[in-house]
Coordinates of C-alpha atoms in Angstrom, one line a residue:
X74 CA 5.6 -33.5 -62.2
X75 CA 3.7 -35.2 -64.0
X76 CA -0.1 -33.9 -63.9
X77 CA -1.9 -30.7 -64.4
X78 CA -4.7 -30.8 -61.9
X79 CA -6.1 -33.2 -59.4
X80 CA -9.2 -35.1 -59.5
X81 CA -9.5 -37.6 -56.5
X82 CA -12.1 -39.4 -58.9
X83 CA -14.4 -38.1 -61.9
X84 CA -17.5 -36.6 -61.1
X85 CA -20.6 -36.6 -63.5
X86 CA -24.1 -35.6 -63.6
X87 CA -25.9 -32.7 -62.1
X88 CA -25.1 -31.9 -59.8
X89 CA -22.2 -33.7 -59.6
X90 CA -22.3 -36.6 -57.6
X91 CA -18.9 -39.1 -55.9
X92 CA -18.1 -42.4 -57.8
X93 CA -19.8 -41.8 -61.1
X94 CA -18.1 -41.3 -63.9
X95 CA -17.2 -38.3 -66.7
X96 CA -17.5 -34.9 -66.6
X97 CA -16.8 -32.7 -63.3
X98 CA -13.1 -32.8 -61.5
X99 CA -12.7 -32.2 -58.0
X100 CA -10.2 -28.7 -57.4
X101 CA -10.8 -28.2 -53.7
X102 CA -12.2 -29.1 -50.4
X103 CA -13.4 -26.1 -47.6
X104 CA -11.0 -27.3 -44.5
X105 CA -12.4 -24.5 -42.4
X106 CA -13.2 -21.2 -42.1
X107 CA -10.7 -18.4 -41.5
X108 CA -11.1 -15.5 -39.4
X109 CA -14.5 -13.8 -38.3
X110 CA -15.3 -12.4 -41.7
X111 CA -16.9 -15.3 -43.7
X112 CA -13.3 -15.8 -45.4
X113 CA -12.6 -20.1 -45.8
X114 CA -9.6 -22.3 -46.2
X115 CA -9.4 -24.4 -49.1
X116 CA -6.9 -27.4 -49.8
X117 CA -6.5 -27.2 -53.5
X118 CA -6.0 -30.3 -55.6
X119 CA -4.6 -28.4 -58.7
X120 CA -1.4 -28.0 -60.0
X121 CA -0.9 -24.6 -58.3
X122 CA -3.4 -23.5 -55.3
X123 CA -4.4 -20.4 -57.5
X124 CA -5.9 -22.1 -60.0
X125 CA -9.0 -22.9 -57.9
X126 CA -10.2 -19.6 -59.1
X127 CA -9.1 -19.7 -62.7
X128 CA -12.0 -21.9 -64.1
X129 CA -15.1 -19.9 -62.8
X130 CA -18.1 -20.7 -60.5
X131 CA -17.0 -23.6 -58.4
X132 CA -20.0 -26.3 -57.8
X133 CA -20.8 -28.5 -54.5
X134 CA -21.9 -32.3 -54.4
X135 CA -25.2 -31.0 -53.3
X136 CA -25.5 -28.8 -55.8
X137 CA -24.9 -25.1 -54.6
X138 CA -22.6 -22.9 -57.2
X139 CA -19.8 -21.0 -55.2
X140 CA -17.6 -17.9 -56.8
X141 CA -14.5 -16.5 -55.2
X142 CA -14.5 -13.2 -55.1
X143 CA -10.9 -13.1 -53.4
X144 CA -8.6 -15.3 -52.2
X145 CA -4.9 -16.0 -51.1
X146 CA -2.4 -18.1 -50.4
X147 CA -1.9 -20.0 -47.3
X148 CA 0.6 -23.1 -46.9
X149 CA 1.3 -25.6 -48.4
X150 CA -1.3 -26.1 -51.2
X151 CA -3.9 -24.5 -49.5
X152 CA -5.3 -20.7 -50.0
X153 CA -7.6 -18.6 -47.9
X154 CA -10.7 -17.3 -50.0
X155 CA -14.0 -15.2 -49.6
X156 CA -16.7 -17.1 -51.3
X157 CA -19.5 -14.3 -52.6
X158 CA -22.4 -14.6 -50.5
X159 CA -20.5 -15.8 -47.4
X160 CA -20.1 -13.2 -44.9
X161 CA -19.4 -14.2 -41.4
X162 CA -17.5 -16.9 -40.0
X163 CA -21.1 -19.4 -38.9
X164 CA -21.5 -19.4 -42.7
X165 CA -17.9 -19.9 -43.3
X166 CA -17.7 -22.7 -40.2
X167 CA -21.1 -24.4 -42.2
X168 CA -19.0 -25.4 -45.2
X169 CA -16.7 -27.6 -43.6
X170 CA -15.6 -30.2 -45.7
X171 CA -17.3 -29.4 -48.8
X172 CA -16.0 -30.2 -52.2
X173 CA -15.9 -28.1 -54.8
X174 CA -15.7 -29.0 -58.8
X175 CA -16.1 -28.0 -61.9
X176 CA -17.6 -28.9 -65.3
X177 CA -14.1 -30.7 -67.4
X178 CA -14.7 -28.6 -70.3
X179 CA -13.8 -25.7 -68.2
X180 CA -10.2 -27.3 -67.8
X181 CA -7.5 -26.9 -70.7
X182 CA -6.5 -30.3 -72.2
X183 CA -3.5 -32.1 -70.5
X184 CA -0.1 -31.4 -72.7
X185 CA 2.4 -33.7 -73.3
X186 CA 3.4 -35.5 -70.2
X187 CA 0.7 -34.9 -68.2
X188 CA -2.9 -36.4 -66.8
X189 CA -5.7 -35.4 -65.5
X190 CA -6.2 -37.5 -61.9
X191 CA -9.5 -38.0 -62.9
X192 CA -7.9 -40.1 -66.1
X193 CA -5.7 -42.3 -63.8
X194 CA -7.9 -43.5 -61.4
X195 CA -9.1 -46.9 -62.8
X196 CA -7.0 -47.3 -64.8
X197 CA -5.3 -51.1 -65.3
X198 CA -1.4 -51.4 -63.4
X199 CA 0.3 -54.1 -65.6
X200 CA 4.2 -54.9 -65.1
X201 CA 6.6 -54.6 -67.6
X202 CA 6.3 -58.5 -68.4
X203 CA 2.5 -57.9 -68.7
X204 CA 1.6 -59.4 -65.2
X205 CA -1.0 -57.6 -63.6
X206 CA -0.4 -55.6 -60.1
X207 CA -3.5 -54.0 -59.9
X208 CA -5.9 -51.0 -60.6
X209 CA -5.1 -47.1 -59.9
X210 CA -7.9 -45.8 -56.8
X211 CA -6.2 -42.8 -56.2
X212 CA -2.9 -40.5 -56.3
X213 CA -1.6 -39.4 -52.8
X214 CA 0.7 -36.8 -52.5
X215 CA 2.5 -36.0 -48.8
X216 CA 4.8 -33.9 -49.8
X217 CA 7.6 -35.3 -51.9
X218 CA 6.0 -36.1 -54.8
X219 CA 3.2 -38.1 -56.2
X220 CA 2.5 -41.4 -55.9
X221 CA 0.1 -43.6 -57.5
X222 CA -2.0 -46.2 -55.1
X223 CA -2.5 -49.3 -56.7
X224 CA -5.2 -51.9 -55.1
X225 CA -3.8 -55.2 -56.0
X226 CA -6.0 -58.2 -56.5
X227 CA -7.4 -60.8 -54.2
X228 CA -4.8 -63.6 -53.4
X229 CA -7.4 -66.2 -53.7
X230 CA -5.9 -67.6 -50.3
X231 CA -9.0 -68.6 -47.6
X232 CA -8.7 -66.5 -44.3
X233 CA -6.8 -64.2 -45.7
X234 CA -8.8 -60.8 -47.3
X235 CA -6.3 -59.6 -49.6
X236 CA -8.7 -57.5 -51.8
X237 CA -7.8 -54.0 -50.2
X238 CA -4.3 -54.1 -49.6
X239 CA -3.1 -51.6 -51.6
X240 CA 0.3 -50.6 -52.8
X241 CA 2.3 -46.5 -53.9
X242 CA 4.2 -46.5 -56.4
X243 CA 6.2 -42.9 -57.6
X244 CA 4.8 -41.4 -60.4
X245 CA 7.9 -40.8 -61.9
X246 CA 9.2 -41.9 -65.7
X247 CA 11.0 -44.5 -64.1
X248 CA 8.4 -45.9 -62.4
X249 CA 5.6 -45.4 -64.4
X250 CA 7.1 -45.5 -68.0
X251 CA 4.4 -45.6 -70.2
X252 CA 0.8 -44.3 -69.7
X253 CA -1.9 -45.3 -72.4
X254 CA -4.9 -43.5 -71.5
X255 CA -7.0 -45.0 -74.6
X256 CA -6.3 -48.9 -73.5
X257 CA -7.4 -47.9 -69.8
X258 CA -3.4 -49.1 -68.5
X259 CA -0.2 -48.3 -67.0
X260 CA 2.2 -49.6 -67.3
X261 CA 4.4 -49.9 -63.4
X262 CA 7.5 -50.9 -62.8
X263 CA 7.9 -51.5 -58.8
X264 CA 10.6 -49.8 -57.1
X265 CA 12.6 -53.1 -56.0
X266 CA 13.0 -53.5 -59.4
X267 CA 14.0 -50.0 -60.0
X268 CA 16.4 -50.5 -57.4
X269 CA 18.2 -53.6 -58.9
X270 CA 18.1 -52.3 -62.4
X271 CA 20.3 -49.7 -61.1
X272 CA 22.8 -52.3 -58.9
X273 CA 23.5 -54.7 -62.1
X274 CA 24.1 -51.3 -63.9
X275 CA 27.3 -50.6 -62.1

């Protein structure tokens, strides 16, 4: 794998607020509340769904600082947690949807090998001959693996609106060998290509 933990997009200001840029990553989002006791479920965007409570306080978009006082897991990537000051289940049902960050110099820096999310998205997709495919909005993950989602550029063709068709790509070495974080690219090798690499090999 080849990230530490997710940020959908970077988050900046406070509090922090969607689309801007820098300093807050996005680790969670309330999906609902569990049980009658104030307890919530949390998809977690990190690497593993216990580190939503290894960086302290969690904050909102709005604003509002949340601590987990317990917590755990649940499936998938998700874990069930008690948030401190939430203590029956028409708070817990209140904080539907809300995502939860935290300040980027709370995370470790990304060893060799791996990115933050946050760092990927917007970054330039060129192919291997220098051609561009397109610009990183997000990294998807359904289950087997992550995969990059590249918007590709406008086609220039009348009638047609070609500016959000967007394509995934695995974000695997073979793939995506090279990453340069400081010249805002990636390099992406598409996976029909991949593919016929592989068939003039044998």
């Amino acid at each position: 794998m080849r990230k530490r933990e997710h940020a959908s997009g970077a988050q900046q200001t406070s509090p922090p607020t969607p689309n801007s840029d820098g300093g807050w990553v996005l680790l969670g989002r309330i999906s609902a509340a569990q049980g009658l006791r104030g307890e919530v479920r949390i998809a977690t965007f990190t690497e593993a769904p216990e580190n939503i409570a290894a960086y302290g306080p969690l904050t909102s978009g709005d604003g509002r600082t949340f601590s987990i006082t317990a917590f755990r897991p649940h499936k998938g990537a998700n874990v069930v947690a008690q948030l401190e000051g939430v203590n029956d289940r028409t708070s817990a049902e209140a904080l539907r949807g809300t995502e939860l960050f935290v300040s980027r110099d709370c995370l470790p820096p990304a060893e060799n090998d791996e990115w933050y999310i946050s760092d990927l998205v917007g970054l330039l997709a060129i192919a291997p001959d220098g051609a561009e495919v397109g610009k990183i909005v997000a990294v998807q993950n359904y289950g087997a693996g992550d995969l990059l989602e590249i918007r590709q550029p406008s086609s220039g063709e009348e009638g047609e609106d070609k500016a959000q068709a967007t394509l995934l790509v695995p974000f695997t070495e073979a793939a995506v060998p090279e990453v340069d974080i400081a010249e805002r690219r990636v390099m992406v090798v598409l996976p029909e290509e991949i593919d016929a690499g592989e068939e003039q090999d044998t």
